[in-house]
Amino acid sequence: MEAEPETGKKTQQADIIIVGGAYVGLCLAVAVKEACPQLAITVLDAGAAGAWQHDLRASAIAAAAVRMLDRLGLWQPVLPLSEPIREMIVTDSRLKDPVRPVFLTFSGDVEPHEAFAYMVENRHLNAALHKRAAELGVRVEAEAKAADFISEGGGVRVILHNGAVREGRLLIAADGARSAMREKAGIRIYRHAYNQVGIVCTVAHEKPHHGRAEEHFLPAGPFAVLPLKGNRSSLVWNETKEEAKRLLAADDLVFEAELERRFGRHLGHLRLEGGRAGFPFALMLARDFVRPRFALAGDSAHGIHPISGQGLNLGFRDAAALAEVLVEATRQGLDIGALSVLERYQAWRRFETFRMGVTTDILNRMFANDCAPLRAARDFGLGLVDRMPFLKRYFIKEAAGLIKGSPRLLLGQAL
Ligand SMILES: Cc1cc2nc3c(=O)[nH]c(=O)nc-3n(C[C@H](O)[C@H](O)[C@H](O)COP(=O)(O)OP(=O)(O)OC[C@H]3O[C@@H](n4cnc5c(N)ncnc54)[C@H](O)[C@@H]3O)c2cc1C
Protein backbone atom coordinates (compact mmCIF):
# COMPACT_ATOMS: atom_id res chain seq x y z
CA MET A 1 0.00 0.00 0.00
CA GLU A 2 1.18 3.54 -0.80
CA ALA A 3 0.27 6.73 1.03
CA GLU A 4 -1.63 9.31 -1.02
CA PRO A 5 0.54 12.48 -1.10
CA GLU A 6 -2.24 15.01 -0.31
CA THR A 7 -4.28 13.09 2.27
CA GLY A 8 -1.84 10.68 3.83
CA LYS A 9 -4.54 7.94 3.42
CA LYS A 10 -3.48 4.50 2.20
CA THR A 11 -4.24 3.67 -1.44
CA GLN A 12 -5.36 0.08 -2.03
CA GLN A 13 -3.46 -1.54 -4.92
CA ALA A 14 -4.66 -4.41 -7.13
CA ASP A 15 -3.97 -5.82 -10.57
CA ILE A 16 -7.62 -5.78 -11.58
CA ILE A 17 -10.36 -3.57 -10.17
CA ILE A 18 -13.92 -4.66 -10.94
CA VAL A 19 -16.65 -2.08 -10.33
CA GLY A 20 -19.93 -3.96 -9.74
CA GLY A 21 -20.03 -7.01 -7.47
CA ALA A 22 -23.12 -8.77 -8.76
CA TYR A 23 -23.38 -11.81 -11.04
CA VAL A 24 -21.00 -10.85 -13.84
CA GLY A 25 -18.43 -8.95 -11.77
CA LEU A 26 -18.05 -11.73 -9.20
CA CYS A 27 -18.07 -14.52 -11.77
CA LEU A 28 -15.29 -12.81 -13.72
CA ALA A 29 -13.26 -12.30 -10.52
CA VAL A 30 -13.62 -15.98 -9.61
CA ALA A 31 -12.71 -17.18 -13.13
CA VAL A 32 -9.52 -15.08 -13.32
CA LYS A 33 -8.44 -15.68 -9.73
CA GLU A 34 -8.88 -19.43 -10.01
CA ALA A 35 -6.57 -19.60 -13.05
CA CYS A 36 -4.10 -16.91 -11.92
CA PRO A 37 -4.01 -16.81 -8.10
CA GLN A 38 -1.05 -14.41 -8.22
CA LEU A 39 -3.28 -11.59 -9.55
CA ALA A 40 -4.75 -9.30 -6.89
CA ILE A 41 -8.40 -8.59 -7.64
CA THR A 42 -10.59 -6.02 -5.91
CA VAL A 43 -14.36 -5.93 -6.48
CA LEU A 44 -16.15 -2.70 -5.51
CA ASP A 45 -19.90 -2.72 -5.02
CA ALA A 46 -22.14 0.22 -4.22
CA GLY A 47 -24.73 -1.89 -2.38
CA ALA A 48 -24.76 -2.61 1.35
CA ALA A 49 -23.28 -5.98 2.40
CA GLY A 50 -25.87 -8.70 1.79
CA ALA A 51 -28.29 -6.39 -0.09
CA TRP A 52 -28.44 -9.02 -2.84
CA GLN A 53 -30.46 -11.30 -0.52
CA HIS A 54 -33.49 -9.13 -1.35
CA ASP A 55 -33.36 -9.76 -5.13
CA LEU A 56 -36.77 -11.35 -5.86
CA ARG A 57 -35.78 -12.50 -9.34
CA ALA A 58 -34.88 -15.96 -10.54
CA SER A 59 -32.87 -16.61 -13.70
CA ALA A 60 -32.89 -19.25 -16.39
CA ILE A 61 -29.25 -20.31 -16.56
CA ALA A 62 -28.38 -21.92 -19.89
CA ALA A 63 -26.51 -25.25 -20.06
CA ALA A 64 -23.29 -23.59 -21.30
CA ALA A 65 -23.23 -21.19 -18.33
CA VAL A 66 -23.96 -24.11 -16.01
CA ARG A 67 -20.88 -25.90 -17.39
CA MET A 68 -18.80 -22.83 -16.55
CA LEU A 69 -20.28 -22.41 -13.07
CA ASP A 70 -19.61 -26.10 -12.44
CA ARG A 71 -15.98 -25.77 -13.58
CA LEU A 72 -15.51 -22.78 -11.25
CA GLY A 73 -16.93 -24.56 -8.17
CA LEU A 74 -20.03 -22.33 -8.22
CA TRP A 75 -22.66 -24.81 -9.32
CA GLN A 76 -22.32 -27.49 -6.63
CA PRO A 77 -24.00 -25.39 -3.89
CA VAL A 78 -26.66 -24.15 -6.34
CA LEU A 79 -27.63 -27.47 -7.98
CA PRO A 80 -29.80 -28.76 -5.08
CA LEU A 81 -31.66 -25.44 -5.08
CA SER A 82 -32.21 -25.30 -8.86
CA GLU A 83 -34.94 -26.71 -11.10
CA PRO A 84 -34.12 -28.13 -14.54
CA ILE A 85 -36.41 -26.89 -17.32
CA ARG A 86 -37.57 -30.11 -19.01
CA GLU A 87 -40.31 -28.71 -21.19
CA MET A 88 -41.52 -25.40 -22.51
CA ILE A 89 -44.84 -24.38 -24.01
CA VAL A 90 -45.75 -21.22 -25.89
CA THR A 91 -49.31 -19.88 -26.14
CA ASP A 92 -50.66 -16.79 -27.87
CA SER A 93 -54.05 -15.43 -26.91
CA ARG A 94 -56.04 -12.53 -25.51
CA LEU A 95 -56.89 -12.34 -21.82
CA LYS A 96 -60.59 -12.88 -22.39
CA ASP A 97 -60.11 -15.93 -24.67
CA PRO A 98 -61.71 -18.99 -23.02
CA VAL A 99 -58.88 -21.33 -24.05
CA ARG A 100 -55.20 -20.79 -24.70
CA PRO A 101 -54.12 -22.96 -27.62
CA VAL A 102 -50.52 -24.19 -27.40
CA PHE A 103 -48.64 -23.27 -30.57
CA LEU A 104 -45.17 -24.48 -29.75
CA THR A 105 -43.63 -27.02 -27.38
CA PHE A 106 -40.01 -27.83 -26.60
CA SER A 107 -38.96 -30.78 -24.52
CA GLY A 108 -36.00 -33.01 -23.82
CA ASP A 109 -32.46 -32.48 -22.63
CA VAL A 110 -29.66 -30.95 -24.67
CA GLU A 111 -27.41 -33.91 -23.78
CA PRO A 112 -28.50 -36.97 -21.79
CA HIS A 113 -29.23 -35.77 -18.21
CA GLU A 114 -28.26 -32.18 -19.08
CA ALA A 115 -31.26 -29.82 -19.23
CA PHE A 116 -31.01 -26.94 -21.71
CA ALA A 117 -31.49 -24.51 -18.81
CA TYR A 118 -31.98 -24.46 -15.05
CA MET A 119 -34.04 -22.03 -12.99
CA VAL A 120 -32.20 -20.57 -10.02
CA GLU A 121 -33.28 -17.90 -7.58
CA ASN A 122 -30.81 -15.02 -7.90
CA ARG A 123 -30.10 -14.91 -4.16
CA HIS A 124 -28.78 -18.52 -4.25
CA LEU A 125 -26.49 -17.72 -7.16
CA ASN A 126 -25.22 -14.60 -5.44
CA ALA A 127 -24.53 -16.49 -2.21
CA ALA A 128 -22.41 -19.05 -4.10
CA LEU A 129 -20.49 -16.28 -5.92
CA HIS A 130 -19.68 -14.42 -2.69
CA LYS A 131 -18.59 -17.61 -0.92
CA ARG A 132 -16.29 -18.75 -3.72
CA ALA A 133 -14.80 -15.27 -4.20
CA ALA A 134 -13.93 -15.18 -0.48
CA GLU A 135 -12.40 -18.69 -0.62
CA LEU A 136 -10.13 -17.64 -3.49
CA GLY A 137 -8.99 -14.42 -1.79
CA VAL A 138 -10.82 -11.90 -4.00
CA ARG A 139 -11.19 -8.63 -2.07
CA VAL A 140 -14.89 -7.66 -2.16
CA GLU A 141 -15.84 -4.25 -0.76
CA ALA A 142 -19.47 -3.36 -0.04
CA GLU A 143 -20.76 0.24 0.11
CA ALA A 144 -17.90 1.17 -2.21
CA LYS A 145 -19.52 3.29 -4.89
CA ALA A 146 -17.12 4.25 -7.67
CA ALA A 147 -17.56 7.88 -8.71
CA ASP A 148 -14.82 8.36 -11.30
CA PHE A 149 -11.62 6.95 -12.70
CA ILE A 150 -8.45 8.24 -14.29
CA SER A 151 -6.38 6.17 -16.66
CA GLU A 152 -2.77 7.32 -16.66
CA GLY A 153 0.49 5.77 -17.77
CA GLY A 154 0.54 2.09 -16.94
CA GLY A 155 -2.33 2.19 -14.44
CA VAL A 156 -5.80 3.27 -13.51
CA ARG A 157 -7.04 5.13 -10.39
CA VAL A 158 -10.64 4.61 -9.26
CA ILE A 159 -12.08 7.31 -7.03
CA LEU A 160 -14.84 6.26 -4.64
CA HIS A 161 -17.70 8.47 -3.48
CA ASN A 162 -16.04 8.97 -0.09
CA GLY A 163 -12.82 10.15 -1.77
CA ALA A 164 -10.90 6.91 -1.20
CA VAL A 165 -8.78 5.71 -4.11
CA ARG A 166 -8.11 2.23 -5.51
CA GLU A 167 -5.28 1.67 -7.99
CA GLY A 168 -4.87 -1.10 -10.53
CA ARG A 169 -3.63 -2.01 -13.99
CA LEU A 170 -7.08 -2.66 -15.44
CA LEU A 171 -10.59 -1.46 -14.60
CA ILE A 172 -13.56 -3.63 -15.53
CA ALA A 173 -17.01 -2.05 -15.32
CA ALA A 174 -19.67 -4.62 -14.42
CA ASP A 175 -21.85 -1.95 -12.83
CA GLY A 176 -25.09 -2.68 -14.65
CA ALA A 177 -27.17 -1.01 -17.34
CA ARG A 178 -26.83 2.50 -15.91
CA SER A 179 -23.05 2.13 -15.68
CA ALA A 180 -21.41 5.30 -14.35
CA MET A 181 -17.99 3.97 -15.34
CA ARG A 182 -19.11 3.51 -18.97
CA GLU A 183 -20.22 7.13 -19.00
CA LYS A 184 -16.92 8.30 -17.48
CA ALA A 185 -15.08 6.33 -20.18
CA GLY A 186 -17.01 8.32 -22.79
CA ILE A 187 -18.48 5.21 -24.43
CA ARG A 188 -21.64 6.00 -26.35
CA ILE A 189 -24.67 3.71 -26.30
CA TYR A 190 -27.75 2.93 -28.36
CA ARG A 191 -30.80 2.87 -26.05
CA HIS A 192 -34.47 2.30 -26.69
CA ALA A 193 -36.83 2.16 -23.70
CA TYR A 194 -39.86 -0.13 -24.08
CA ASN A 195 -43.17 0.99 -22.62
CA GLN A 196 -43.06 -2.21 -20.58
CA VAL A 197 -42.37 -3.11 -17.00
CA GLY A 198 -41.73 -6.68 -15.85
CA ILE A 199 -43.58 -7.48 -12.64
CA VAL A 200 -41.66 -10.16 -10.79
CA CYS A 201 -42.99 -12.36 -8.01
CA THR A 202 -42.94 -15.96 -6.79
CA VAL A 203 -46.04 -18.12 -6.42
CA ALA A 204 -46.55 -21.38 -4.58
CA HIS A 205 -49.12 -23.74 -6.17
CA GLU A 206 -50.88 -26.93 -5.15
CA LYS A 207 -49.81 -29.15 -8.05
CA PRO A 208 -46.31 -29.90 -9.37
CA HIS A 209 -45.08 -28.15 -12.54
CA HIS A 210 -42.94 -31.12 -13.65
CA GLY A 211 -40.18 -28.74 -14.79
CA ARG A 212 -42.45 -27.09 -17.34
CA ALA A 213 -41.88 -23.44 -18.30
CA GLU A 214 -44.77 -21.53 -19.86
CA GLU A 215 -44.55 -18.44 -22.03
CA HIS A 216 -48.00 -16.92 -22.60
CA PHE A 217 -47.98 -14.16 -25.19
CA LEU A 218 -50.68 -11.75 -24.05
CA PRO A 219 -51.43 -8.38 -25.67
CA ALA A 220 -49.32 -6.46 -23.11
CA GLY A 221 -46.33 -8.79 -23.67
CA PRO A 222 -45.07 -12.13 -22.38
CA PHE A 223 -46.34 -13.63 -19.14
CA ALA A 224 -43.67 -16.16 -18.21
CA VAL A 225 -44.16 -18.91 -15.64
CA LEU A 226 -40.81 -20.44 -14.74
CA PRO A 227 -40.46 -23.55 -12.57
CA LEU A 228 -38.62 -23.28 -9.25
CA LYS A 229 -37.63 -25.99 -6.78
CA GLY A 230 -40.75 -27.45 -5.11
CA ASN A 231 -44.29 -26.54 -6.08
CA ARG A 232 -43.26 -22.96 -6.83
CA SER A 233 -42.85 -20.79 -9.91
CA SER A 234 -41.22 -17.48 -10.67
CA LEU A 235 -43.28 -15.05 -12.75
CA VAL A 236 -42.14 -12.33 -15.13
CA TRP A 237 -45.29 -10.53 -16.08
CA ASN A 238 -45.08 -7.77 -18.70
CA GLU A 239 -47.44 -4.81 -18.53
CA THR A 240 -47.43 -1.24 -19.79
CA LYS A 241 -45.81 1.22 -17.37
CA GLU A 242 -49.19 2.63 -16.28
CA GLU A 243 -50.79 -0.79 -15.69
CA ALA A 244 -47.71 -2.08 -13.86
CA LYS A 245 -47.80 0.95 -11.55
CA ARG A 246 -51.43 0.18 -10.74
CA LEU A 247 -50.79 -3.51 -10.13
CA LEU A 248 -47.68 -2.99 -8.03
CA ALA A 249 -49.61 -0.60 -5.78
CA ALA A 250 -52.78 -2.75 -5.63
CA ASP A 251 -53.68 -4.59 -2.45
CA ASP A 252 -52.89 -8.31 -2.28
CA LEU A 253 -56.45 -9.45 -3.09
CA VAL A 254 -56.63 -7.43 -6.31
CA PHE A 255 -53.12 -8.40 -7.31
CA GLU A 256 -53.78 -12.10 -6.72
CA ALA A 257 -57.05 -11.95 -8.68
CA GLU A 258 -55.30 -10.31 -11.66
CA LEU A 259 -52.51 -12.85 -11.38
CA GLU A 260 -54.92 -15.78 -11.43
CA ARG A 261 -56.69 -14.39 -14.54
CA ARG A 262 -53.39 -14.72 -16.39
CA PHE A 263 -51.95 -17.80 -14.67
CA GLY A 264 -55.10 -19.94 -14.73
CA ARG A 265 -56.02 -22.78 -12.35
CA HIS A 266 -54.16 -25.67 -13.99
CA LEU A 267 -51.68 -25.84 -11.07
CA GLY A 268 -54.42 -25.56 -8.46
CA HIS A 269 -54.70 -22.90 -5.79
CA LEU A 270 -52.05 -20.13 -5.97
CA ARG A 271 -50.39 -18.30 -3.09
CA LEU A 272 -48.03 -15.33 -3.39
CA GLU A 273 -44.68 -15.97 -1.72
CA GLY A 274 -42.76 -12.85 -0.68
CA GLY A 275 -43.09 -9.47 -2.35
CA ARG A 276 -43.44 -8.13 -5.87
CA ALA A 277 -41.14 -5.80 -7.79
CA GLY A 278 -41.18 -3.99 -11.13
CA PHE A 279 -38.33 -3.73 -13.63
CA PRO A 280 -38.57 -1.31 -16.58
CA PHE A 281 -37.25 -2.87 -19.81
CA ALA A 282 -34.98 -1.29 -22.41
CA LEU A 283 -32.67 -2.33 -25.21
CA MET A 284 -29.19 -0.90 -24.67
CA LEU A 285 -26.05 -1.67 -26.63
CA ALA A 286 -22.68 -0.04 -25.99
CA ARG A 287 -20.87 1.03 -29.16
CA ASP A 288 -17.49 -0.06 -27.78
CA PHE A 289 -16.62 -2.54 -25.08
CA VAL A 290 -13.06 -1.40 -24.39
CA ARG A 291 -10.69 1.54 -23.95
CA PRO A 292 -7.06 1.40 -22.83
CA ARG A 293 -7.07 -0.14 -19.30
CA PHE A 294 -10.87 -0.36 -19.36
CA ALA A 295 -13.48 -2.97 -20.35
CA LEU A 296 -17.25 -3.37 -20.02
CA ALA A 297 -18.89 -6.69 -19.09
CA GLY A 298 -22.49 -7.78 -18.50
CA ASP A 299 -25.37 -5.32 -18.41
CA SER A 300 -22.99 -2.34 -18.55
CA ALA A 301 -22.27 -3.44 -22.14
CA HIS A 302 -25.75 -4.62 -23.13
CA GLY A 303 -29.25 -4.64 -21.72
CA ILE A 304 -31.81 -6.78 -23.51
CA HIS A 305 -35.49 -7.62 -23.06
CA PRO A 306 -35.78 -10.75 -20.87
CA ILE A 307 -38.27 -12.33 -23.31
CA SER A 308 -35.79 -15.14 -23.99
CA GLY A 309 -34.09 -15.14 -20.55
CA GLN A 310 -30.66 -14.44 -22.01
CA GLY A 311 -29.38 -11.21 -20.38
CA LEU A 312 -27.37 -12.83 -17.62
CA ASN A 313 -26.29 -15.64 -19.92
CA LEU A 314 -24.79 -13.04 -22.26
CA GLY A 315 -23.05 -11.50 -19.24
CA PHE A 316 -21.65 -14.90 -18.24
CA ARG A 317 -20.35 -15.30 -21.80
CA ASP A 318 -18.58 -11.91 -21.45
CA ALA A 319 -17.05 -13.07 -18.17
CA ALA A 320 -15.85 -16.34 -19.76
CA ALA A 321 -14.34 -14.61 -22.81
CA LEU A 322 -12.70 -11.77 -20.85
CA ALA A 323 -11.27 -14.20 -18.28
CA GLU A 324 -9.78 -16.33 -21.07
CA VAL A 325 -8.18 -13.30 -22.75
CA LEU A 326 -6.75 -11.96 -19.47
CA VAL A 327 -5.44 -15.32 -18.29
CA GLU A 328 -3.70 -15.97 -21.62
CA ALA A 329 -2.19 -12.46 -21.61
CA THR A 330 -0.90 -13.00 -18.06
CA ARG A 331 0.67 -16.32 -18.99
CA GLN A 332 2.35 -14.73 -22.01
CA GLY A 333 3.72 -11.88 -19.86
CA LEU A 334 1.62 -9.25 -21.70
CA ASP A 335 0.13 -6.12 -20.14
CA ILE A 336 -3.50 -7.02 -19.24
CA GLY A 337 -4.58 -3.40 -19.62
CA ALA A 338 -3.14 -2.94 -23.12
CA LEU A 339 -5.70 -2.07 -25.77
CA SER A 340 -4.35 -4.78 -28.09
CA VAL A 341 -5.19 -7.42 -25.43
CA LEU A 342 -8.64 -6.00 -24.65
CA GLU A 343 -9.57 -5.66 -28.32
CA ARG A 344 -9.47 -9.43 -28.62
CA TYR A 345 -12.25 -9.58 -26.06
CA GLN A 346 -14.26 -6.91 -27.86
CA ALA A 347 -13.95 -8.69 -31.21
CA TRP A 348 -15.11 -11.92 -29.58
CA ARG A 349 -18.19 -10.51 -27.87
CA ARG A 350 -19.55 -7.49 -29.71
CA PHE A 351 -21.19 -9.20 -32.66
CA GLU A 352 -22.99 -11.90 -30.61
CA THR A 353 -24.27 -9.26 -28.21
CA PHE A 354 -25.59 -7.15 -31.07
CA ARG A 355 -27.25 -10.20 -32.66
CA MET A 356 -28.97 -11.18 -29.40
CA GLY A 357 -30.10 -7.60 -28.75
CA VAL A 358 -31.66 -7.30 -32.19
CA THR A 359 -33.27 -10.78 -32.02
CA THR A 360 -34.94 -10.14 -28.66
CA ASP A 361 -36.09 -6.72 -29.86
CA ILE A 362 -37.77 -8.24 -32.93
CA LEU A 363 -39.34 -11.02 -30.84
CA ASN A 364 -40.74 -8.50 -28.38
CA ARG A 365 -42.13 -6.23 -31.11
CA MET A 366 -43.74 -9.24 -32.82
CA PHE A 367 -45.30 -10.74 -29.71
CA ALA A 368 -46.21 -7.73 -27.53
CA ASN A 369 -48.72 -6.72 -30.15
CA ASP A 370 -52.44 -7.29 -30.54
CA CYS A 371 -52.72 -6.59 -34.28
CA ALA A 372 -54.90 -9.42 -35.74
CA PRO A 373 -52.98 -10.08 -39.02
CA LEU A 374 -49.66 -10.10 -37.14
CA ARG A 375 -51.14 -12.47 -34.54
CA ALA A 376 -52.28 -14.83 -37.32
CA ALA A 377 -48.88 -14.69 -39.05
CA ARG A 378 -46.89 -15.36 -35.87
CA ASP A 379 -49.18 -18.21 -34.83
CA PHE A 380 -48.72 -19.75 -38.28
CA GLY A 381 -44.92 -19.38 -37.85
CA LEU A 382 -44.99 -20.96 -34.37
CA GLY A 383 -47.08 -23.85 -35.66
CA LEU A 384 -44.63 -24.38 -38.52
CA VAL A 385 -41.62 -24.49 -36.18
CA ASP A 386 -43.52 -26.92 -33.96
CA ARG A 387 -43.69 -29.38 -36.85
CA MET A 388 -39.95 -29.22 -37.60
CA PRO A 389 -37.98 -31.27 -35.05
CA PHE A 390 -34.59 -30.33 -36.53
CA LEU A 391 -35.39 -26.60 -36.18
CA LYS A 392 -36.55 -27.17 -32.61
CA ARG A 393 -33.28 -28.99 -31.84
CA TYR A 394 -31.36 -26.04 -33.29
CA PHE A 395 -33.29 -23.56 -31.10
CA ILE A 396 -32.69 -25.70 -28.02
CA LYS A 397 -28.92 -25.72 -28.69
CA GLU A 398 -29.02 -21.93 -29.16
CA ALA A 399 -30.99 -21.44 -25.95
CA ALA A 400 -28.49 -23.70 -24.19
CA GLY A 401 -25.67 -21.44 -25.43
CA LEU A 402 -23.84 -24.41 -26.94
CA ILE A 403 -22.61 -22.54 -29.98
CA LYS A 404 -19.42 -22.66 -32.04
CA GLY A 405 -16.51 -20.45 -30.98
CA SER A 406 -17.55 -20.38 -27.32
CA PRO A 407 -14.95 -19.55 -24.66
CA ARG A 408 -13.37 -22.60 -23.02
CA LEU A 409 -15.15 -22.18 -19.67
CA LEU A 410 -18.53 -22.43 -21.41
CA LEU A 411 -17.49 -25.80 -22.83
CA GLY A 412 -16.70 -26.90 -19.28
CA GLN A 413 -12.92 -26.70 -19.88
CA ALA A 414 -10.40 -25.16 -17.48
CA LEU A 415 -8.52 -21.96 -18.36
C1 LIG B 1 -37.29 -9.30 -14.63
C2 LIG B 1 -35.98 -9.80 -15.15
C3 LIG B 1 -35.82 -11.17 -15.41
C4 LIG B 1 -34.61 -11.63 -15.92
N1 LIG B 1 -34.49 -12.97 -16.18
C5 LIG B 1 -33.35 -13.43 -16.72
C6 LIG B 1 -33.18 -14.82 -17.01
O1 LIG B 1 -34.08 -15.64 -16.78
N2 LIG B 1 -32.01 -15.24 -17.57
C7 LIG B 1 -31.00 -14.36 -17.85
O2 LIG B 1 -29.97 -14.79 -18.39
N3 LIG B 1 -31.12 -13.05 -17.56
C8 LIG B 1 -32.26 -12.55 -17.00
N4 LIG B 1 -32.36 -11.22 -16.69
C9 LIG B 1 -31.22 -10.33 -16.91
C10 LIG B 1 -30.22 -10.34 -15.74
O3 LIG B 1 -30.88 -10.14 -14.51
C11 LIG B 1 -29.15 -9.28 -15.95
O4 LIG B 1 -28.58 -9.46 -17.21
C12 LIG B 1 -28.06 -9.42 -14.85
O5 LIG B 1 -28.55 -9.01 -13.61
C13 LIG B 1 -26.83 -8.57 -15.20
O6 LIG B 1 -25.86 -8.78 -14.23
P1 LIG B 1 -24.68 -7.75 -14.03
O7 LIG B 1 -23.78 -8.32 -12.98
O8 LIG B 1 -24.06 -7.38 -15.35
O9 LIG B 1 -25.34 -6.37 -13.54
P2 LIG B 1 -26.32 -6.07 -12.32
O10 LIG B 1 -27.03 -7.29 -11.87
O11 LIG B 1 -27.13 -4.89 -12.74
O12 LIG B 1 -25.33 -5.62 -11.14
C14 LIG B 1 -24.63 -4.41 -11.18
C15 LIG B 1 -23.91 -4.24 -9.84
O13 LIG B 1 -23.12 -3.06 -9.91
C16 LIG B 1 -23.26 -2.33 -8.70
N5 LIG B 1 -22.98 -0.92 -9.02
C17 LIG B 1 -23.69 -0.09 -9.83
N6 LIG B 1 -23.08 1.12 -9.91
C18 LIG B 1 -21.96 1.02 -9.15
C19 LIG B 1 -20.90 1.95 -8.83
N7 LIG B 1 -20.88 3.18 -9.32
N8 LIG B 1 -19.90 1.52 -8.01
C20 LIG B 1 -19.91 0.26 -7.51
N9 LIG B 1 -20.88 -0.65 -7.77
C21 LIG B 1 -21.88 -0.26 -8.59
C22 LIG B 1 -24.69 -2.59 -8.24
O14 LIG B 1 -24.80 -2.41 -6.83
C23 LIG B 1 -24.87 -4.06 -8.66
O15 LIG B 1 -24.50 -4.93 -7.61
C24 LIG B 1 -33.56 -10.73 -16.18
C25 LIG B 1 -33.71 -9.37 -15.90
C26 LIG B 1 -34.91 -8.90 -15.40
C27 LIG B 1 -35.06 -7.41 -15.11
Tab-separated table of N, CA and C in Angstrom, residues 1 35 39 83 85 87 96 123 133 159 225 253 294 297 300 313 335 370 389 404:
chain	number	residue	atom	x	y	z
A	1	MET	N	0.831	-1.199	0.000
A	1	MET	CA	0.000	0.000	0.000
A	1	MET	C	0.870	1.256	0.000
A	35	ALA	N	-7.629	-19.231	-12.104
A	35	ALA	CA	-6.568	-19.604	-13.051
A	35	ALA	C	-5.252	-18.895	-12.731
A	39	LEU	N	-2.712	-12.912	-9.258
A	39	LEU	CA	-3.284	-11.593	-9.551
A	39	LEU	C	-4.132	-11.119	-8.372
A	83	GLU	N	-33.926	-25.852	-10.467
A	83	GLU	CA	-34.938	-26.714	-11.097
A	83	GLU	C	-34.633	-26.819	-12.599
A	85	ILE	N	-35.254	-27.113	-16.440
A	85	ILE	CA	-36.410	-26.894	-17.325
A	85	ILE	C	-36.432	-28.067	-18.305
A	87	GLU	N	-39.336	-28.906	-20.122
A	87	GLU	CA	-40.314	-28.709	-21.193
A	87	GLU	C	-40.695	-27.245	-21.223
A	96	LYS	N	-59.204	-12.416	-22.530
A	96	LYS	CA	-60.588	-12.881	-22.391
A	96	LYS	C	-60.855	-14.183	-23.148
A	123	ARG	N	-30.797	-15.002	-5.463
A	123	ARG	CA	-30.097	-14.915	-4.161
A	123	ARG	C	-29.203	-16.133	-3.931
A	133	ALA	N	-15.731	-16.400	-4.073
A	133	ALA	CA	-14.797	-15.267	-4.200
A	133	ALA	C	-13.976	-15.141	-2.910
A	159	ILE	N	-11.758	6.435	-8.167
A	159	ILE	CA	-12.080	7.307	-7.026
A	159	ILE	C	-13.472	6.948	-6.512
A	225	VAL	N	-44.047	-18.114	-16.860
A	225	VAL	CA	-44.161	-18.911	-15.635
A	225	VAL	C	-42.975	-19.870	-15.642
A	253	LEU	N	-55.292	-8.741	-2.516
A	253	LEU	CA	-56.451	-9.448	-3.085
A	253	LEU	C	-56.614	-9.136	-4.562
A	294	PHE	N	-9.453	-0.396	-19.744
A	294	PHE	CA	-10.873	-0.359	-19.365
A	294	PHE	C	-11.684	-1.323	-20.223
A	297	ALA	N	-18.407	-5.298	-19.071
A	297	ALA	CA	-18.892	-6.690	-19.088
A	297	ALA	C	-20.292	-6.746	-18.491
A	300	SER	N	-23.585	-3.651	-18.239
A	300	SER	CA	-22.993	-2.336	-18.549
A	300	SER	C	-22.705	-2.249	-20.049
A	313	ASN	N	-27.097	-14.673	-19.177
A	313	ASN	CA	-26.290	-15.645	-19.925
A	313	ASN	C	-25.299	-14.939	-20.841
A	335	ASP	N	0.801	-7.085	-21.012
A	335	ASP	CA	0.135	-6.117	-20.140
A	335	ASP	C	-1.378	-6.314	-20.264
A	370	ASP	N	-51.132	-6.655	-30.426
A	370	ASP	CA	-52.437	-7.292	-30.539
A	370	ASP	C	-53.034	-7.166	-31.938
A	389	PRO	N	-38.825	-30.869	-36.185
A	389	PRO	CA	-37.981	-31.269	-35.051
A	389	PRO	C	-36.538	-30.772	-35.177
A	404	LYS	N	-20.816	-22.600	-31.596
A	404	LYS	CA	-19.418	-22.658	-32.038
A	404	LYS	C	-18.652	-21.419	-31.581
